[in-house]
XYZ file of N, CA and C in Angstrom:
651
model
N -45.937 162.905 -122.012
C -47.242 162.230 -122.080
C -47.750 161.958 -120.669
N -48.994 162.300 -120.410
C -49.570 162.115 -119.082
C -49.832 160.640 -118.805
N -49.392 160.174 -117.622
C -49.587 158.767 -117.246
C -51.070 158.459 -117.083
N -51.451 157.266 -117.501
C -52.850 156.848 -117.397
C -53.178 156.513 -115.950
N -54.262 157.079 -115.425
C -54.693 156.759 -114.076
C -55.283 155.353 -114.047
N -55.089 154.669 -112.900
C -55.591 153.305 -112.795
C -57.099 153.248 -113.024
N -57.834 154.246 -112.515
C -59.293 154.234 -112.644
C -59.757 154.612 -114.045
N -58.815 154.957 -114.949
C -59.175 155.212 -116.348
C -59.105 153.935 -117.188
N -58.544 152.870 -116.643
C -58.406 151.623 -117.387
C -59.756 150.915 -117.469
N -60.122 150.503 -118.661
C -61.367 149.763 -118.835
C -61.151 148.307 -118.426
N -62.048 147.806 -117.597
C -61.945 146.410 -117.186
C -63.326 145.881 -116.831
N -63.462 144.566 -116.832
C -64.686 143.944 -116.343
C -64.353 142.555 -115.804
N -65.164 142.116 -114.860
C -65.091 140.754 -114.327
C -66.511 140.237 -114.172
N -66.748 139.013 -114.623
C -68.045 138.376 -114.482
C -67.840 136.959 -113.997
N -68.594 136.562 -112.974
C -68.432 135.208 -112.441
C -69.341 134.957 -111.268
N -68.849 134.170 -110.329
C -69.637 133.855 -109.140
C -68.756 133.918 -107.904
N -69.387 134.288 -106.811
C -68.729 134.496 -105.528
C -69.475 133.707 -104.469
N -68.756 133.234 -103.456
C -69.426 132.702 -102.264
C -68.545 132.894 -101.055
N -69.156 132.753 -99.897
C -68.417 132.864 -98.641
C -68.750 131.702 -97.730
N -67.946 131.525 -96.702
C -68.329 130.792 -95.500
C -67.979 131.725 -94.356
N -68.797 131.717 -93.318
C -68.502 132.615 -92.204
C -68.967 132.001 -90.891
N -68.593 132.682 -89.816
C -68.870 132.167 -88.477
C -70.234 132.589 -87.947
N -70.993 133.365 -88.720
C -72.323 133.795 -88.268
C -73.322 132.642 -88.355
N -74.308 132.684 -87.471
C -75.409 131.742 -87.583
C -76.203 132.040 -88.848
N -76.844 131.018 -89.354
C -77.594 131.131 -90.606
C -79.015 131.646 -90.335
N -79.474 132.647 -91.092
C -78.778 133.363 -92.149
C -77.904 134.479 -91.579
N -76.775 134.707 -92.207
C -75.819 135.699 -91.726
C -76.459 137.086 -91.631
N -76.440 137.723 -90.430
C -77.044 139.051 -90.294
C -76.377 140.112 -91.164
N -75.088 139.917 -91.486
C -74.374 140.906 -92.299
C -75.051 141.099 -93.648
N -75.638 140.027 -94.188
C -76.314 140.098 -95.477
C -77.566 140.967 -95.404
N -78.084 141.152 -94.189
C -79.235 142.024 -93.966
C -78.803 143.382 -93.422
N -77.492 143.695 -93.570
C -76.917 144.963 -93.105
C -77.075 145.139 -91.599
N -76.880 144.038 -90.864
C -76.952 144.052 -89.418
C -75.612 143.596 -88.829
N -75.466 143.723 -87.531
C -74.224 143.315 -86.856
C -74.076 141.799 -86.887
N -72.847 141.273 -87.029
C -72.628 139.826 -87.037
C -73.166 139.150 -85.776
N -73.449 137.863 -85.892
C -74.048 137.104 -84.798
C -73.306 137.284 -83.486
N -71.980 137.204 -83.523
C -71.175 137.263 -82.301
C -70.476 138.613 -82.131
N -70.892 139.609 -82.929
C -70.245 140.913 -82.860
C -69.079 141.032 -83.817
N -68.404 139.901 -84.077
C -67.365 139.855 -85.093
C -67.674 138.709 -86.042
N -67.074 138.728 -87.210
C -67.318 137.700 -88.216
C -65.980 137.250 -88.783
N -65.774 135.952 -88.810
C -64.591 135.335 -89.410
C -65.030 134.663 -90.698
N -64.241 134.765 -91.754
C -64.791 134.385 -93.055
C -63.726 133.926 -94.043
N -64.223 133.226 -95.067
C -63.485 132.952 -96.294
C -64.352 133.434 -97.452
N -63.771 134.196 -98.358
C -64.466 134.726 -99.526
C -63.831 134.132 -100.779
N -64.660 133.707 -101.722
C -64.163 133.036 -102.930
C -64.772 133.695 -104.170
N -63.916 134.081 -105.116
C -64.369 134.622 -106.400
C -63.878 133.712 -107.514
N -64.780 133.259 -108.369
C -64.421 132.499 -109.557
C -64.756 133.358 -110.774
N -63.737 133.786 -111.513
C -63.927 134.633 -112.683
C -64.198 133.746 -113.897
N -65.340 133.915 -114.515
C -65.638 133.194 -115.750
C -65.165 133.988 -116.978
N -65.405 135.296 -116.944
C -64.965 136.169 -118.030
C -64.354 137.422 -117.411
N -63.230 137.853 -117.949
C -62.624 139.056 -117.404
C -61.588 139.653 -118.330
N -61.460 140.980 -118.269
C -60.488 141.691 -119.078
C -60.043 142.925 -118.300
N -58.735 143.193 -118.282
C -58.174 144.396 -117.665
C -57.268 145.034 -118.701
N -57.772 146.132 -119.344
C -57.078 146.704 -120.486
C -56.948 145.596 -121.545
N -55.732 145.163 -121.891
C -55.576 144.099 -122.882
C -55.236 142.752 -122.244
N -55.451 142.621 -120.933
C -55.080 141.415 -120.201
C -56.313 140.545 -119.978
N -56.281 139.324 -120.482
C -57.402 138.395 -120.311
C -57.344 137.749 -118.922
N -58.490 137.694 -118.239
C -58.552 137.152 -116.876
C -59.513 135.974 -116.757
N -59.942 135.408 -117.876
C -60.904 134.301 -117.858
C -60.375 133.121 -117.032
N -61.256 132.556 -116.211
C -60.974 131.297 -115.543
C -60.115 131.370 -114.301
N -59.760 132.552 -113.835
C -58.902 132.677 -112.658
C -59.734 132.809 -111.381
N -59.134 132.461 -110.260
C -59.836 132.464 -108.969
C -59.067 133.294 -107.948
N -59.807 133.812 -106.980
C -59.235 134.588 -105.881
C -59.925 134.141 -104.597
N -59.158 133.997 -103.541
C -59.715 133.684 -102.218
C -59.174 134.701 -101.222
N -60.021 135.138 -100.312
C -59.577 135.979 -99.202
C -60.075 135.369 -97.904
N -59.227 135.347 -96.901
C -59.654 134.961 -95.556
C -59.493 136.172 -94.657
N -60.299 136.237 -93.593
C -60.171 137.402 -92.744
C -61.174 137.459 -91.620
N -61.244 138.642 -91.038
C -62.138 138.891 -89.913
C -62.578 140.347 -89.941
N -63.726 140.601 -89.314
C -64.261 141.951 -89.263
C -65.083 142.091 -87.993
N -65.192 143.308 -87.475
C -65.978 143.581 -86.276
C -67.096 144.564 -86.595
N -68.275 144.288 -86.023
C -69.383 145.223 -86.131
C -70.069 145.231 -87.480
N -71.095 146.065 -87.573
C -71.883 146.204 -88.798
C -71.085 146.983 -89.837
N -70.827 146.372 -90.975
C -70.011 146.991 -92.006
C -70.790 147.878 -92.970
N -72.095 147.976 -92.772
C -72.928 148.675 -93.745
C -73.524 149.965 -93.198
N -72.921 150.525 -92.143
C -73.399 151.780 -91.568
C -72.657 152.947 -92.198
N -73.292 154.139 -92.167
C -72.700 155.303 -92.830
C -71.453 155.802 -92.112
N -71.432 155.731 -90.779
C -70.295 156.252 -90.018
C -69.294 155.141 -89.700
N -69.011 154.310 -90.669
C -68.176 153.134 -90.482
C -66.735 153.493 -90.120
N -66.210 152.763 -89.137
C -64.778 152.730 -88.891
C -64.278 151.409 -89.453
N -63.524 151.414 -90.535
C -63.122 150.154 -91.175
C -62.400 149.229 -90.205
N -62.762 147.933 -90.248
C -62.131 146.966 -89.346
C -61.823 145.640 -90.031
N -62.035 145.554 -91.342
C -61.862 144.283 -92.042
C -60.384 144.028 -92.325
N -59.897 142.901 -91.818
C -58.523 142.465 -92.059
C -58.557 141.283 -93.013
N -57.688 141.298 -94.029
C -57.755 140.310 -95.104
C -56.376 139.777 -95.461
N -56.369 138.529 -95.908
C -55.220 137.938 -96.578
C -55.722 137.388 -97.904
N -55.170 137.860 -99.004
C -55.601 137.443 -100.343
C -54.717 136.320 -100.879
N -55.365 135.375 -101.568
C -54.672 134.375 -102.370
C -55.127 134.550 -103.815
N -54.173 134.675 -104.738
C -54.467 134.781 -106.160
C -54.021 133.494 -106.843
N -54.832 133.038 -107.760
C -54.592 131.808 -108.507
C -53.165 131.771 -109.064
N -52.411 130.734 -108.735
C -51.039 130.635 -109.210
C -50.958 130.424 -110.722
N -52.072 130.090 -111.354
C -52.085 129.967 -112.819
C -51.932 131.318 -113.515
N -52.206 132.399 -112.774
C -52.093 133.740 -113.353
C -50.630 134.074 -113.631
N -50.360 134.661 -114.794
C -49.001 135.117 -115.079
C -48.770 136.474 -114.415
N -47.603 137.048 -114.618
C -47.241 138.278 -113.913
C -48.205 139.417 -114.210
N -48.614 139.585 -115.468
C -49.530 140.661 -115.830
C -50.923 140.413 -115.256
N -51.375 139.173 -115.273
C -52.689 138.851 -114.709
C -52.690 139.059 -113.196
N -51.621 138.687 -112.531
C -51.525 138.901 -111.084
C -51.599 140.383 -110.759
N -50.885 141.180 -111.527
C -50.919 142.626 -111.320
C -52.341 143.158 -111.486
N -53.020 142.737 -112.552
C -54.383 143.208 -112.816
C -55.322 142.842 -111.678
N -55.257 141.600 -111.216
C -56.149 141.161 -110.139
C -55.840 141.887 -108.834
N -54.564 142.132 -108.558
C -54.214 142.899 -107.363
C -54.813 144.295 -107.418
N -54.724 144.960 -108.561
C -55.266 146.313 -108.695
C -56.778 146.328 -108.506
N -57.459 145.327 -109.063
C -58.915 145.272 -108.946
C -59.341 144.982 -107.520
N -58.786 143.918 -106.921
C -59.306 143.459 -105.636
C -58.843 144.282 -104.439
N -57.813 145.095 -104.603
C -57.452 146.033 -103.548
C -58.167 147.369 -103.719
N -58.999 147.481 -104.764
C -59.817 148.677 -104.953
C -59.161 149.790 -105.736
N -57.932 149.593 -106.201
C -57.198 150.670 -106.868
C -57.709 150.944 -108.276
N -58.409 149.975 -108.876
C -58.863 150.126 -110.260
C -60.288 150.656 -110.361
N -60.907 151.021 -109.228
C -62.246 151.587 -109.253
C -63.334 150.532 -109.325
N -64.541 150.955 -109.637
C -65.675 150.043 -109.701
C -66.131 149.591 -108.326
N -66.958 148.522 -108.306
C -67.475 148.036 -107.035
C -66.377 147.638 -106.050
N -65.283 146.964 -106.467
C -64.244 146.622 -105.495
C -63.663 147.841 -104.771
N -63.660 148.997 -105.432
C -63.195 150.214 -104.775
C -64.126 150.595 -103.630
N -65.437 150.404 -103.831
C -66.398 150.663 -102.759
C -66.228 149.654 -101.620
N -66.070 148.386 -101.985
C -65.911 147.341 -100.971
C -64.619 147.537 -100.177
N -63.566 148.015 -100.829
C -62.280 148.178 -100.148
C -62.315 149.243 -99.061
N -63.349 150.069 -99.039
C -63.485 151.066 -97.968
C -63.720 150.397 -96.619
N -64.097 149.107 -96.634
C -64.281 148.360 -95.393
C -62.948 147.857 -94.827
N -61.887 147.879 -95.641
C -60.623 147.275 -95.243
C -59.873 148.160 -94.254
N -59.357 147.559 -93.198
C -58.426 148.261 -92.310
C -57.005 147.746 -92.476
N -56.857 146.523 -93.010
C -55.525 145.940 -93.152
C -55.552 144.825 -94.198
N -54.596 144.848 -95.100
C -54.348 143.711 -95.984
C -53.050 143.069 -95.523
N -53.157 141.887 -94.947
C -51.997 141.245 -94.334
C -51.038 140.650 -95.349
N -51.501 140.498 -96.557
C -50.611 139.969 -97.579
C -51.378 139.545 -98.807
N -50.649 139.372 -99.899
C -51.189 138.826 -101.146
C -50.248 137.701 -101.558
N -50.766 136.482 -101.595
C -49.960 135.320 -101.930
C -50.519 134.636 -103.166
N -49.724 133.788 -103.760
C -50.134 133.062 -104.955
C -50.134 131.570 -104.635
N -51.233 130.888 -104.999
C -51.419 129.500 -104.578
C -52.320 128.775 -105.574
N -52.237 127.440 -105.590
C -53.172 126.666 -106.426
C -54.566 126.707 -105.810
N -55.546 127.141 -106.577
C -56.921 127.280 -106.083
C -57.840 126.394 -106.901
N -58.634 125.591 -106.205
C -59.649 124.772 -106.864
C -61.025 125.264 -106.432
N -61.884 125.557 -107.385
C -63.254 125.997 -107.111
C -64.216 125.123 -107.893
N -65.231 124.590 -107.211
C -66.276 123.803 -107.851
C -67.627 124.324 -107.394
N -68.497 124.605 -108.341
C -69.858 125.054 -108.044
C -70.807 124.237 -108.904
N -71.764 123.554 -108.282
C -72.725 122.749 -109.035
C -73.584 123.634 -109.925
N -73.901 123.136 -111.110
C -74.739 123.899 -112.033
C -76.095 124.239 -111.417
N -76.605 123.335 -110.567
C -77.905 123.575 -109.925
C -77.760 124.220 -108.556
N -76.542 124.663 -108.211
C -76.240 125.303 -106.923
C -76.594 124.418 -105.733
N -76.451 123.115 -105.896
C -76.677 122.202 -104.768
C -75.474 122.169 -103.830
N -74.318 122.600 -104.326
C -73.129 122.695 -103.473
C -72.154 123.681 -104.094
N -71.238 124.186 -103.265
C -70.094 124.951 -103.755
C -68.891 124.650 -102.857
N -67.713 124.692 -103.467
C -66.518 124.216 -102.778
C -65.297 124.971 -103.282
N -64.368 125.280 -102.371
C -63.087 125.866 -102.747
C -62.002 125.290 -101.851
N -60.784 125.192 -102.418
C -59.689 124.616 -101.635
C -58.340 125.128 -102.128
N -57.482 125.433 -101.169
C -56.056 125.632 -101.390
C -55.369 124.567 -100.549
N -54.717 123.596 -101.158
C -54.176 122.470 -100.394
C -53.331 122.918 -99.201
N -53.722 122.396 -98.027
C -52.991 122.682 -96.803
C -53.261 124.034 -96.180
N -54.077 124.882 -96.839
C -54.291 126.234 -96.325
C -55.755 126.604 -96.136
N -56.609 126.260 -97.104
C -58.005 126.695 -97.054
C -58.919 125.590 -97.557
N -60.010 125.351 -96.834
C -61.105 124.513 -97.308
C -62.410 125.251 -97.020
N -63.285 125.302 -98.004
C -64.630 125.850 -97.821
C -65.585 124.938 -98.578
N -66.382 124.166 -97.837
C -67.270 123.170 -98.442
C -68.692 123.419 -97.957
N -69.619 123.571 -98.909
C -70.970 124.028 -98.576
C -72.009 123.221 -99.339
N -73.132 122.947 -98.680
C -74.309 122.401 -99.338
C -75.425 123.433 -99.296
N -76.245 123.465 -100.340
C -77.364 124.399 -100.383
C -78.321 124.150 -99.215
N -78.826 125.219 -98.645
C -79.800 125.120 -97.558
C -81.103 124.512 -98.066
N -81.668 123.612 -97.272
C -82.984 123.060 -97.576
C -83.672 122.745 -96.261
N -84.874 122.223 -96.334
C -85.630 121.904 -95.132
C -86.926 121.203 -95.485
N -87.695 120.797 -94.475
C -88.861 119.947 -94.712
C -89.957 120.578 -95.556
N -90.016 121.907 -95.608
C -91.079 122.530 -96.404
C -90.551 123.171 -97.684
N -89.253 123.014 -97.963
C -88.680 123.616 -99.164
C -89.011 122.780 -100.396
N -89.308 123.452 -101.493
C -89.473 122.790 -102.780
C -88.097 122.260 -103.198
N -87.915 120.954 -103.350
C -86.592 120.413 -103.682
C -86.066 120.855 -105.041
N -86.932 121.400 -105.872
C -86.516 121.857 -107.193
C -86.149 123.340 -107.228
N -86.185 123.984 -106.046
C -85.876 125.403 -105.970
C -84.888 125.653 -104.840
N -84.036 126.642 -104.994
C -83.081 127.006 -103.956
C -83.677 128.071 -103.033
N -83.165 128.112 -101.811
C -83.571 129.133 -100.845
C -82.764 130.390 -101.165
N -83.456 131.448 -101.563
C -82.761 132.628 -102.053
C -83.288 133.918 -101.431
N -82.415 134.914 -101.446
C -82.756 136.256 -100.985
C -82.521 137.211 -102.143
N -83.550 137.958 -102.505
C -83.447 138.909 -103.595
C -83.127 140.301 -103.055
N -82.217 140.980 -103.737
C -81.853 142.346 -103.372
C -81.341 142.447 -101.935
N -80.353 141.658 -101.534
C -79.838 141.728 -100.164
C -79.242 143.101 -99.868
N -79.526 143.672 -98.689
C -79.033 145.012 -98.371
C -77.570 145.046 -97.946
N -76.946 143.888 -97.765
C -75.531 143.829 -97.400
C -74.805 142.810 -98.247
N -74.597 143.111 -99.514
C -73.990 142.159 -100.443
C -72.552 142.545 -100.751
N -71.632 141.611 -100.548
C -70.219 141.863 -100.838
C -69.924 142.008 -102.318
N -70.858 141.625 -103.181
C -70.633 141.733 -104.622
C -71.329 142.933 -105.242
N -71.983 143.751 -104.423
C -72.622 144.946 -104.939
C -74.139 144.874 -104.894
N -74.806 145.944 -105.278
C -76.262 146.038 -105.139
C -77.029 145.219 -106.169
N -78.287 144.883 -105.786
C -79.246 144.288 -106.707
C -79.004 142.835 -107.050
N -78.407 142.074 -106.149
C -78.030 140.701 -106.449
C -79.057 139.687 -105.929
N -78.815 138.414 -106.243
C -79.599 137.303 -105.715
C -78.652 136.378 -104.952
N -78.923 136.179 -103.676
C -78.093 135.327 -102.820
C -78.779 133.980 -102.619
N -78.045 132.899 -102.833
C -78.531 131.547 -102.567
C -77.891 131.061 -101.273
N -78.707 130.631 -100.324
C -78.202 130.278 -98.995
C -77.681 128.850 -98.955
N -76.600 128.671 -98.203
C -76.014 127.363 -98.004
C -75.619 127.142 -96.554
N -75.299 125.889 -96.236
C -74.861 125.499 -94.892
C -73.426 124.993 -94.980
N -72.567 125.510 -94.131
C -71.162 125.107 -94.142
C -71.024 123.674 -93.627
N -70.399 122.823 -94.439
C -70.139 121.434 -94.055
C -68.728 121.247 -93.530
N -67.784 121.970 -94.109
C -66.388 121.898 -93.662
C -65.706 123.211 -93.988
N -64.907 123.717 -93.047
C -64.182 124.950 -93.287
C -62.898 124.952 -92.477
N -61.834 125.403 -93.131
C -60.536 125.497 -92.477
C -59.734 126.570 -93.178
N -59.022 127.379 -92.415
C -58.150 128.386 -93.005
C -57.025 128.709 -92.033
N -55.848 128.935 -92.583
C -54.672 129.277 -91.792
C -54.367 130.757 -91.985
N -54.171 131.479 -90.875
C -53.792 132.880 -90.988
C -54.490 133.793 -90.009
N -55.633 133.359 -89.470
C -56.358 134.147 -88.486
C -56.761 133.249 -87.315
N -57.046 133.859 -86.187
C -57.461 133.103 -85.003
C -58.964 132.860 -85.096
N -59.344 131.715 -85.628
C -60.759 131.412 -85.831
C -61.355 130.858 -84.535
N -61.949 131.768 -83.763
C -62.424 131.441 -82.420
C -63.873 130.983 -82.388
N -64.556 130.969 -83.534
C -65.936 130.494 -83.606
C -65.993 129.304 -84.561
N -66.900 128.381 -84.333
C -67.028 127.241 -85.256
C -67.655 127.675 -86.581
N -67.324 126.965 -87.646
C -67.897 127.243 -88.953
C -68.917 126.201 -89.369
N -68.693 124.953 -89.032
C -69.584 123.880 -89.471
C -71.009 124.150 -89.001
N -71.963 124.044 -89.914
C -73.359 124.329 -89.600
C -73.723 125.798 -89.676
N -72.760 126.648 -89.979
C -73.008 128.084 -90.014
C -73.343 128.545 -91.431
N -73.261 129.843 -91.649
C -73.856 130.459 -92.835
C -72.921 130.510 -94.040
N -73.522 130.360 -95.205
C -72.837 130.594 -96.477
C -73.859 131.146 -97.463
N -73.356 131.883 -98.425
C -74.219 132.370 -99.500
C -73.423 132.417 -100.799
N -74.110 132.172 -101.883
C -73.537 132.213 -103.231
C -74.205 133.357 -103.980
N -73.394 134.222 -104.615
C -73.929 135.379 -105.338
C -73.127 135.564 -106.627
N -73.790 135.711 -107.770
C -73.058 136.049 -108.996
C -72.570 137.502 -108.948
N -71.563 137.811 -109.747
C -71.115 139.207 -109.841
C -70.836 139.556 -111.297
N -71.012 140.838 -111.608
C -70.755 141.372 -112.944
C -70.306 142.811 -112.741
N -68.996 143.028 -112.712
C -68.408 144.343 -112.434
C -67.804 144.915 -113.697
N -67.986 146.218 -113.890
C -67.437 146.883 -115.076
C -66.944 148.270 -114.714
N -65.818 148.635 -115.323
C -65.242 149.967 -115.097
C -64.563 150.429 -116.369
N -64.847 151.610 -116.907
C -65.930 152.472 -116.413
C -67.237 152.036 -117.041
């Protein structure tokens, strides 16, 4: 019997994603431009609301990645430079951990496979308690791994903004969650991560919240 290829497995993930990064607000990477300082240091957070990998349920699990990247990641002649360390929700059992590893390292196809072309190094995959909170009105978003990662953000506003509406970008040309999305801008209030040399400040810098809906095939 012929072994099933990973990219033949039916799977989907639906939820919300956000980042904090060292770029000035708004992050140029979201506009498919070079990072503010030439390199970008970041924390990426995925909260899965609904998910399935073959017969494995993935509802309610979270993933965090910390890392760094150099240069514009959205050019055609890209030399991959993104270095990452992944944390997978410790609530996941062995089968769920396997499924999430296959998806987020790009081995299972779909949009993560396209995004993984930016990777030059995965420094590790660890399992940790992850807490993610996102306000229903997107007034704030927050993620934490005790003793390892903090990402705390408030929605961007200003003197001429309608307080009943968020500051958003439609169809961003550099979206980590794939094409055709809506990004809500935020301001980093607190950020900390262990594992990379974070040489730029994060507080007051850029964050964005974007929903995701990935399916394969």
